[in-house]
Amino acid sequence: MRTASQDDVCEVTCVHPEAVARARATLPDAGCIEDATALLKVVADPTRFRILSALNTEELCVCDLAAVVGISESAVSHQLRLLRAHRLVTFRKEGRIVYYRLLDQHINSLIGGAVDHVRE
């Protein structure tokens, strides 16, 4: 991440009222911003991001997720509970096996977009 230098900051104070008004008009409300930043904090954890990245490929059971991520099934289950609480993943039960997948296309796009961005 770059720090501010003389090249990337304004040299004079100059406010463009129309641009400010347009930007303010498109800002989400305070509640939406709080929820969105909470979601991003949950995704920012490396273990949870690995789980979400694995699920971005395909639906996986808890045992498979533990093998992919390299942590215990109990630890995976703990992380999945948190991801479910933030509406990032959903599950289905088939007999005694629980399969997880990303909740919707928005989450697929979030994970895929983050990875694509850092690979550029």
PDB file of C-alpha atoms in Angstrom:
ATOM      1  CA  MET A   1       0.000   0.000   0.000  1.00  0.00           C
ATOM      2  CA  ARG A   2       1.402   3.405  -0.945  1.00  0.00           C
ATOM      3  CA  THR A   3       1.671   6.243   1.490  1.00  0.00           C
ATOM      4  CA  ALA A   4       0.709   9.765   0.522  1.00  0.00           C
ATOM      5  CA  SER A   5       3.416  11.733  -1.196  1.00  0.00           C
ATOM      6  CA  GLN A   6       3.554  15.176  -2.704  1.00  0.00           C
ATOM      7  CA  ASP A   7       2.564  13.715  -6.105  1.00  0.00           C
ATOM      8  CA  ASP A   8      -0.790  12.275  -5.072  1.00  0.00           C
ATOM      9  CA  VAL A   9      -2.326  15.033  -2.967  1.00  0.00           C
ATOM     10  CA  CYS A  10      -3.849  18.328  -4.085  1.00  0.00           C
ATOM     11  CA  GLU A  11      -1.476  21.249  -3.989  1.00  0.00           C
ATOM     12  CA  VAL A  12      -4.310  23.729  -3.420  1.00  0.00           C
ATOM     13  CA  THR A  13      -7.623  23.597  -1.601  1.00  0.00           C
ATOM     14  CA  CYS A  14     -10.279  23.448  -4.280  1.00  0.00           C
ATOM     15  CA  VAL A  15     -13.725  22.012  -3.621  1.00  0.00           C
ATOM     16  CA  HIS A  16     -15.959  21.099  -6.548  1.00  0.00           C
ATOM     17  CA  PRO A  17     -19.492  21.485  -5.122  1.00  0.00           C
ATOM     18  CA  GLU A  18     -21.242  19.574  -7.914  1.00  0.00           C
ATOM     19  CA  ALA A  19     -18.890  16.605  -7.615  1.00  0.00           C
ATOM     20  CA  VAL A  20     -19.281  16.626  -3.818  1.00  0.00           C
ATOM     21  CA  ALA A  21     -23.072  16.686  -4.146  1.00  0.00           C
ATOM     22  CA  ARG A  22     -23.073  13.777  -6.618  1.00  0.00           C
ATOM     23  CA  ALA A  23     -20.769  11.721  -4.406  1.00  0.00           C
ATOM     24  CA  ARG A  24     -22.847  12.426  -1.282  1.00  0.00           C
ATOM     25  CA  ALA A  25     -26.059  11.497  -3.126  1.00  0.00           C
ATOM     26  CA  THR A  26     -24.677   8.035  -3.910  1.00  0.00           C
ATOM     27  CA  LEU A  27     -23.342   7.250  -0.424  1.00  0.00           C
ATOM     28  CA  PRO A  28     -25.160   4.386   1.299  1.00  0.00           C
ATOM     29  CA  ASP A  29     -26.944   5.224   4.544  1.00  0.00           C
ATOM     30  CA  ALA A  30     -25.079   4.830   7.845  1.00  0.00           C
ATOM     31  CA  GLY A  31     -26.648   1.456   8.666  1.00  0.00           C
ATOM     32  CA  CYS A  32     -25.700   0.045   5.297  1.00  0.00           C
ATOM     33  CA  ILE A  33     -22.115   1.273   5.714  1.00  0.00           C
ATOM     34  CA  GLU A  34     -21.900  -0.337   9.167  1.00  0.00           C
ATOM     35  CA  ASP A  35     -23.217  -3.664   7.854  1.00  0.00           C
ATOM     36  CA  ALA A  36     -20.949  -3.600   4.798  1.00  0.00           C
ATOM     37  CA  THR A  37     -17.831  -2.870   6.833  1.00  0.00           C
ATOM     38  CA  ALA A  38     -18.757  -5.616   9.316  1.00  0.00           C
ATOM     39  CA  LEU A  39     -19.075  -8.024   6.382  1.00  0.00           C
ATOM     40  CA  LEU A  40     -15.668  -7.001   5.045  1.00  0.00           C
ATOM     41  CA  LYS A  41     -14.102  -7.488   8.495  1.00  0.00           C
ATOM     42  CA  VAL A  42     -15.439 -11.049   8.586  1.00  0.00           C
ATOM     43  CA  VAL A  43     -14.088 -11.767   5.105  1.00  0.00           C
ATOM     44  CA  ALA A  44     -10.711 -10.186   5.995  1.00  0.00           C
ATOM     45  CA  ASP A  45      -9.693 -13.073   8.258  1.00  0.00           C
ATOM     46  CA  PRO A  46      -7.234 -15.345   6.348  1.00  0.00           C
ATOM     47  CA  THR A  47      -8.819 -18.609   7.524  1.00  0.00           C
ATOM     48  CA  ARG A  48     -12.320 -17.476   6.637  1.00  0.00           C
ATOM     49  CA  PHE A  49     -11.089 -16.141   3.295  1.00  0.00           C
ATOM     50  CA  ARG A  50      -9.557 -19.568   2.536  1.00  0.00           C
ATOM     51  CA  ILE A  51     -12.862 -21.246   3.378  1.00  0.00           C
ATOM     52  CA  LEU A  52     -14.796 -18.800   1.189  1.00  0.00           C
ATOM     53  CA  SER A  53     -12.278 -19.209  -1.642  1.00  0.00           C
ATOM     54  CA  ALA A  54     -12.641 -22.981  -1.495  1.00  0.00           C
ATOM     55  CA  LEU A  55     -16.425 -22.638  -1.561  1.00  0.00           C
ATOM     56  CA  ASN A  56     -16.128 -20.253  -4.497  1.00  0.00           C
ATOM     57  CA  THR A  57     -15.034 -23.307  -6.481  1.00  0.00           C
ATOM     58  CA  GLU A  58     -17.733 -25.720  -5.380  1.00  0.00           C
ATOM     59  CA  GLU A  59     -19.910 -26.952  -2.547  1.00  0.00           C
ATOM     60  CA  LEU A  60     -17.872 -28.837   0.072  1.00  0.00           C
ATOM     61  CA  CYS A  61     -18.603 -30.751   3.259  1.00  0.00           C
ATOM     62  CA  VAL A  62     -17.054 -29.760   6.577  1.00  0.00           C
ATOM     63  CA  CYS A  63     -14.515 -32.616   6.420  1.00  0.00           C
ATOM     64  CA  ASP A  64     -13.384 -31.563   2.934  1.00  0.00           C
ATOM     65  CA  LEU A  65     -13.121 -27.923   4.003  1.00  0.00           C
ATOM     66  CA  ALA A  66     -10.947 -28.934   6.953  1.00  0.00           C
ATOM     67  CA  ALA A  67      -8.640 -30.849   4.590  1.00  0.00           C
ATOM     68  CA  VAL A  68      -8.467 -27.958   2.107  1.00  0.00           C
ATOM     69  CA  VAL A  69      -7.844 -25.242   4.702  1.00  0.00           C
ATOM     70  CA  GLY A  70      -5.605 -27.362   6.942  1.00  0.00           C
ATOM     71  CA  ILE A  71      -7.428 -26.906  10.242  1.00  0.00           C
ATOM     72  CA  SER A  72      -9.595 -29.179  12.387  1.00  0.00           C
ATOM     73  CA  GLU A  73     -13.226 -29.910  11.573  1.00  0.00           C
ATOM     74  CA  SER A  74     -14.158 -28.247  14.857  1.00  0.00           C
ATOM     75  CA  ALA A  75     -12.300 -25.065  13.872  1.00  0.00           C
ATOM     76  CA  VAL A  76     -13.940 -25.107  10.428  1.00  0.00           C
ATOM     77  CA  SER A  77     -17.365 -25.524  12.033  1.00  0.00           C
ATOM     78  CA  HIS A  78     -16.684 -22.544  14.292  1.00  0.00           C
ATOM     79  CA  GLN A  79     -15.729 -20.371  11.306  1.00  0.00           C
ATOM     80  CA  LEU A  80     -18.733 -21.587   9.298  1.00  0.00           C
ATOM     81  CA  ARG A  81     -21.099 -20.575  12.122  1.00  0.00           C
ATOM     82  CA  LEU A  82     -19.701 -17.057  11.936  1.00  0.00           C
ATOM     83  CA  LEU A  83     -19.934 -17.015   8.135  1.00  0.00           C
ATOM     84  CA  ARG A  84     -23.550 -18.218   8.339  1.00  0.00           C
ATOM     85  CA  ALA A  85     -24.387 -15.528  10.896  1.00  0.00           C
ATOM     86  CA  HIS A  86     -23.145 -12.907   8.416  1.00  0.00           C
ATOM     87  CA  ARG A  87     -25.122 -14.502   5.565  1.00  0.00           C
ATOM     88  CA  LEU A  88     -22.050 -15.482   3.564  1.00  0.00           C
ATOM     89  CA  VAL A  89     -22.646 -19.234   3.390  1.00  0.00           C
ATOM     90  CA  THR A  90     -25.542 -21.632   3.537  1.00  0.00           C
ATOM     91  CA  PHE A  91     -25.701 -25.381   3.978  1.00  0.00           C
ATOM     92  CA  ARG A  92     -27.678 -28.488   3.252  1.00  0.00           C
ATOM     93  CA  LYS A  93     -27.627 -31.781   5.073  1.00  0.00           C
ATOM     94  CA  GLU A  94     -27.460 -35.079   3.242  1.00  0.00           C
ATOM     95  CA  GLY A  95     -27.793 -37.857   5.775  1.00  0.00           C
ATOM     96  CA  ARG A  96     -25.053 -37.213   8.301  1.00  0.00           C
ATOM     97  CA  ILE A  97     -22.958 -35.014   6.008  1.00  0.00           C
ATOM     98  CA  VAL A  98     -23.305 -31.221   5.935  1.00  0.00           C
ATOM     99  CA  TYR A  99     -22.425 -29.467   2.675  1.00  0.00           C
ATOM    100  CA  TYR A 100     -21.675 -25.748   2.533  1.00  0.00           C
ATOM    101  CA  ARG A 101     -21.772 -23.299  -0.345  1.00  0.00           C
ATOM    102  CA  LEU A 102     -21.587 -19.547  -0.770  1.00  0.00           C
ATOM    103  CA  LEU A 103     -24.960 -17.955  -0.155  1.00  0.00           C
ATOM    104  CA  ASP A 104     -25.308 -16.137  -3.462  1.00  0.00           C
ATOM    105  CA  GLN A 105     -23.592 -14.695  -6.506  1.00  0.00           C
ATOM    106  CA  HIS A 106     -22.695 -11.487  -4.635  1.00  0.00           C
ATOM    107  CA  ILE A 107     -20.363 -13.451  -2.372  1.00  0.00           C
ATOM    108  CA  ASN A 108     -18.872 -15.316  -5.364  1.00  0.00           C
ATOM    109  CA  SER A 109     -18.183 -11.934  -6.982  1.00  0.00           C
ATOM    110  CA  LEU A 110     -16.715 -10.472  -3.781  1.00  0.00           C
ATOM    111  CA  ILE A 111     -14.252 -13.333  -3.317  1.00  0.00           C
ATOM    112  CA  GLY A 112     -13.406 -13.674  -7.003  1.00  0.00           C
ATOM    113  CA  GLY A 113     -13.014  -9.916  -7.418  1.00  0.00           C
ATOM    114  CA  ALA A 114     -10.668  -9.625  -4.439  1.00  0.00           C
ATOM    115  CA  VAL A 115      -8.448 -12.416  -5.759  1.00  0.00           C
ATOM    116  CA  ASP A 116      -8.487 -11.029  -9.309  1.00  0.00           C
ATOM    117  CA  HIS A 117      -7.596  -7.573  -8.026  1.00  0.00           C
ATOM    118  CA  VAL A 118      -4.509  -8.689  -6.095  1.00  0.00           C
ATOM    119  CA  ARG A 119      -3.336 -10.894  -8.973  1.00  0.00           C
ATOM    120  CA  GLU A 120      -3.261  -7.945 -11.399  1.00  0.00           C
TER     121      GLU A 120
END
